[in-house]
mmCIF file of C-alpha atoms in Angstrom:
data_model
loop_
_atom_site.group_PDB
_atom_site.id
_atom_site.type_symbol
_atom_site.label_atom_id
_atom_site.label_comp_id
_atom_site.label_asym_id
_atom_site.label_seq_id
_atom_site.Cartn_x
_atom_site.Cartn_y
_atom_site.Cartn_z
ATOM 1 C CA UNK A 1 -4.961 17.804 26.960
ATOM 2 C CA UNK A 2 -4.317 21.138 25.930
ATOM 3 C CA UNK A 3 -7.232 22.983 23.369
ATOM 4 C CA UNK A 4 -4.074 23.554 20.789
ATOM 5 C CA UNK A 5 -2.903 19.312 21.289
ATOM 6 C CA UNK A 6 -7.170 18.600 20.297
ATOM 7 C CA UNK A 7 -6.888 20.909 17.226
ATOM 8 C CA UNK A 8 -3.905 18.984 15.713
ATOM 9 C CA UNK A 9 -5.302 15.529 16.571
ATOM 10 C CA UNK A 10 -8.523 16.811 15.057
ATOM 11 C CA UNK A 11 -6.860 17.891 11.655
ATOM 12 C CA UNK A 12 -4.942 14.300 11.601
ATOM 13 C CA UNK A 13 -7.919 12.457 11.703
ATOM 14 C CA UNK A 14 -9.683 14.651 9.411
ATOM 15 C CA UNK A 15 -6.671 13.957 6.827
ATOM 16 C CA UNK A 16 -7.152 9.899 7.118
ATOM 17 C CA UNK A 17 -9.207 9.043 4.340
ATOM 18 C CA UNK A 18 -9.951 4.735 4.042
ATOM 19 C CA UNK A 19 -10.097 2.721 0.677
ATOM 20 C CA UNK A 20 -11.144 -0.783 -0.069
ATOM 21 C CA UNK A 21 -8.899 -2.764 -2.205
ATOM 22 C CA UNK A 22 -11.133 -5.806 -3.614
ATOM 23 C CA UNK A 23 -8.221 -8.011 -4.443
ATOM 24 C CA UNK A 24 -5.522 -6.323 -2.067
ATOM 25 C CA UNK A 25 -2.421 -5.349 -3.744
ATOM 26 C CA UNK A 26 0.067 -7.016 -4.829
ATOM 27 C CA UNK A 27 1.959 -9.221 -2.274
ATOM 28 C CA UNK A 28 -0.523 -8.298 0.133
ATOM 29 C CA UNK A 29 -3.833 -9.986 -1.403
ATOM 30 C CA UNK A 30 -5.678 -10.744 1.749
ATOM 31 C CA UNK A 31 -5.398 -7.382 3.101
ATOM 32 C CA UNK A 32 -8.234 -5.297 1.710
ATOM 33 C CA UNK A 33 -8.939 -2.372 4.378
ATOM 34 C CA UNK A 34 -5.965 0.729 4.215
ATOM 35 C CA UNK A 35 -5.811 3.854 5.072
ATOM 36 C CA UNK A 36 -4.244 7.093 3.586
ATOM 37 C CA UNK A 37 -3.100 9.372 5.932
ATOM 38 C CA UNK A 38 -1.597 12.623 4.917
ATOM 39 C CA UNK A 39 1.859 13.189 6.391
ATOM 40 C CA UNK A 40 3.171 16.584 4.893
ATOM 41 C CA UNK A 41 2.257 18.623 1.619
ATOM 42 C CA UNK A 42 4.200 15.357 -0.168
ATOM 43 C CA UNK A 43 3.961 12.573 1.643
ATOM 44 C CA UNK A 44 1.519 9.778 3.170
ATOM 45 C CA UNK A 45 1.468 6.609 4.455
ATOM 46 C CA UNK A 46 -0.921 3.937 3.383
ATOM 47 C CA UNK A 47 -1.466 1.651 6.355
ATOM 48 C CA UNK A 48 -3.310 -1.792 6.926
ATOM 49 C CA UNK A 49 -6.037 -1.429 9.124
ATOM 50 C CA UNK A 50 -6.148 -4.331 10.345
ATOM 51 C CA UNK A 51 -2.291 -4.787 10.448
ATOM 52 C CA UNK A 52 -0.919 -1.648 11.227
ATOM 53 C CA UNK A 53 2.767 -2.603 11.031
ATOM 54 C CA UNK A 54 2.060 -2.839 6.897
ATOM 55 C CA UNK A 55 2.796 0.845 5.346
ATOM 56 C CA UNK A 56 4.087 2.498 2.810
ATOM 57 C CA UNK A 57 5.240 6.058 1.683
ATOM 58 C CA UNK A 58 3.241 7.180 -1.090
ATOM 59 C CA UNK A 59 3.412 10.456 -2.941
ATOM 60 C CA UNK A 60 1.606 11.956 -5.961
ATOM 61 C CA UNK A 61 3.928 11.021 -8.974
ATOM 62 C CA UNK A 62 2.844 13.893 -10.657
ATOM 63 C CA UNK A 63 4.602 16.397 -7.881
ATOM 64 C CA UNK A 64 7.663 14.729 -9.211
ATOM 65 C CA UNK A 65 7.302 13.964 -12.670
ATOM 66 C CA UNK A 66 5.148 16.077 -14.627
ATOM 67 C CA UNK A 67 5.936 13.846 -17.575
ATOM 68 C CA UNK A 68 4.233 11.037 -15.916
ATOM 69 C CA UNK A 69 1.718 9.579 -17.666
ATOM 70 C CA UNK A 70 -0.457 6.624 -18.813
ATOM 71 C CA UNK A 71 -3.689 4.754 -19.843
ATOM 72 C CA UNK A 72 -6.393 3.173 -17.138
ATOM 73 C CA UNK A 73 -8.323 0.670 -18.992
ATOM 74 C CA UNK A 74 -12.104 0.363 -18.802
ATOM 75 C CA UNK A 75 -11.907 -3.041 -16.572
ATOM 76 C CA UNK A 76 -9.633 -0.463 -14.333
ATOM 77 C CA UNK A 77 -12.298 2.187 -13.786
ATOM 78 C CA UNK A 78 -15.026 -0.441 -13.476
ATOM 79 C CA UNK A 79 -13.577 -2.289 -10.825
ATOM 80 C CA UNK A 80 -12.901 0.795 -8.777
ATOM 81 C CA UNK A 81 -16.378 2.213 -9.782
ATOM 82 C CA UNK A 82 -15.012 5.290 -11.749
ATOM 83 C CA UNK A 83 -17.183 7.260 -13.542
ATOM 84 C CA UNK A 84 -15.573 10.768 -14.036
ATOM 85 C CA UNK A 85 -12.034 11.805 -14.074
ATOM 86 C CA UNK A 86 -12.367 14.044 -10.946
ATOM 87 C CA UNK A 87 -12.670 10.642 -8.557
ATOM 88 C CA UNK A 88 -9.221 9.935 -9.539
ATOM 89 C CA UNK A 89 -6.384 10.292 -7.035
ATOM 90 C CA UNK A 90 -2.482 8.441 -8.271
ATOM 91 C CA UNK A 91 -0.203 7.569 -5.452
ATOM 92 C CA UNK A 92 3.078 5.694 -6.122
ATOM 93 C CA UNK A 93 5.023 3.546 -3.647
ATOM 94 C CA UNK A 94 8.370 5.070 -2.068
ATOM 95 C CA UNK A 95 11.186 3.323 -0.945
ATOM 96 C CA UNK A 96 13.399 5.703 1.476
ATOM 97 C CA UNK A 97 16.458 5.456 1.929
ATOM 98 C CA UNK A 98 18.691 7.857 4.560
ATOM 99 C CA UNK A 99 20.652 9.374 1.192
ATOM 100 C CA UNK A 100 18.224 11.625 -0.023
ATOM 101 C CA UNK A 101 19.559 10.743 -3.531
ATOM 102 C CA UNK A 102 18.667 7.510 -3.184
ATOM 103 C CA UNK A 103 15.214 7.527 -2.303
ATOM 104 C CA UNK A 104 13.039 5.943 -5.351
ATOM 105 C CA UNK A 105 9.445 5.824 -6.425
ATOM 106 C CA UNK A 106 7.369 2.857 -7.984
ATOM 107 C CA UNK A 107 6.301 4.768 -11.045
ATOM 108 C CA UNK A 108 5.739 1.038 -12.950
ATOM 109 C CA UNK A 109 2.893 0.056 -10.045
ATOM 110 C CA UNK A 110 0.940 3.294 -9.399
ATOM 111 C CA UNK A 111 -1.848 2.862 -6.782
ATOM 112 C CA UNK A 112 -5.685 4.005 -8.285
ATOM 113 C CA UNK A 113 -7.869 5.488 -5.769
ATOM 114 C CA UNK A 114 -11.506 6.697 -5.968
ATOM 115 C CA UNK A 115 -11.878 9.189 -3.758
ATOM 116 C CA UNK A 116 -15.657 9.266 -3.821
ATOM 117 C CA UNK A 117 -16.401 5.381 -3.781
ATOM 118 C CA UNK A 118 -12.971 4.886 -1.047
ATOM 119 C CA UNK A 119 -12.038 2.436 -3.346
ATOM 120 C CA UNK A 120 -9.194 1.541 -4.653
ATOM 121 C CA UNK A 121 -6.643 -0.884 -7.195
ATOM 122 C CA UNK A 122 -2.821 -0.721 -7.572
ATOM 123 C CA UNK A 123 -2.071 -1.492 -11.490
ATOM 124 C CA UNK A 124 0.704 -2.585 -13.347
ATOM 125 C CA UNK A 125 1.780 -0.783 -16.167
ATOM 126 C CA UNK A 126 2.428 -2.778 -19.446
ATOM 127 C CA UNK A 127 4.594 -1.938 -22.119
ATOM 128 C CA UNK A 128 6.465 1.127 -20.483
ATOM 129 C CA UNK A 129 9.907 2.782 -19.590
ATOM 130 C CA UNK A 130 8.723 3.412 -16.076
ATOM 131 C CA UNK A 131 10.367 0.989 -13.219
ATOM 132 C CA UNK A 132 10.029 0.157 -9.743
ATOM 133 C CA UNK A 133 12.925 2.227 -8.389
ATOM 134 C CA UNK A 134 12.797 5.469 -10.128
ATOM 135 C CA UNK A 135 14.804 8.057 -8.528
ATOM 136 C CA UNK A 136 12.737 10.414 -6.656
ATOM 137 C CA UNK A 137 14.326 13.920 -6.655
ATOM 138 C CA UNK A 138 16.329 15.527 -9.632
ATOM 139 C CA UNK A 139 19.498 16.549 -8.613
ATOM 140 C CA UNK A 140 18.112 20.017 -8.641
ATOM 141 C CA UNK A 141 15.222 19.075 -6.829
ATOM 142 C CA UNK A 142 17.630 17.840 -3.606
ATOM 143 C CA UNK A 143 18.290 20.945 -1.280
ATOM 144 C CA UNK A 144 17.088 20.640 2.058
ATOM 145 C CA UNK A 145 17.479 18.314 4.639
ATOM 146 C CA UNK A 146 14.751 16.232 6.773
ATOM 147 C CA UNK A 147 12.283 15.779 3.362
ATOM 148 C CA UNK A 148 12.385 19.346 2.681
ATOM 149 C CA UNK A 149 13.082 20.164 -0.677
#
């Protein structure tokens, strides 16, 4: 293996961070080990540990939509052991889609992650505008090609 290959195998791992979910997520309640790996300055995939062929795209909805916003309750924060506002990371669920225009985000079902605990809950948002398939990109926003934007 060449020195260069170790470096970039080095910074992967050191950009896979692992989060317990105490009840799973939804549709996926007996799964309770995952792991965020960072894929590019946008995306990352959220992977079963223990069943690697479960994953999902995730972004930071805020990148997206700055508008984006909501309440965590205090039975939220609890259960992921929150205590200050800088422990909070927000990942949202993609589905892709090989149209670039296409490709939607999960703002309705955002995923809460401690990042100091590795813990970790994905909420559903009550009373709210925000759906499942949001699209992802403005029209503005789509320029490149291959996920560059």
């Amino acid at each position: 293996m060449e020195p260069e290959q170790n470096q970039d195998n080095l910074a992967q791992e050191a950009s896979i961070e692992y989060f317990t979910f105490a009840k799973g997520i939804p549709g996926f309640g007996n799964i309770h080990k995952f792991y965020l790996q960072e894929h590019n300055k946008y995306f990352s995939l959220l992977t079963a540990v223990d069943e690697p062929s479960i994953a999902f795209v995730t972004v930071n909805p805020f990148d997206f939509n700055r508008d984006y916003e909501f309440e965590l309750t205090d039975s939220v924060l609890e259960e992921i052991g929150v205590t200050s506002h800088e422990q909070l990371s927000v990942r949202c669920i993609v589905t892709w889609h090989s149209d670039r225009t296409k490709i939607t985000v999960n703002l309705l079902a955002p995923i809460i992650l401690n990042t100091d605990k590795c813990t970790g809950k994905q909420i559903v948002l009550q009373n709210t505008e925000y759906t499942t398939k949001h699209i992802l990109w403005n029209e503005g926003q789509v320029t490149g090609k291959d996920g560059e934007s």
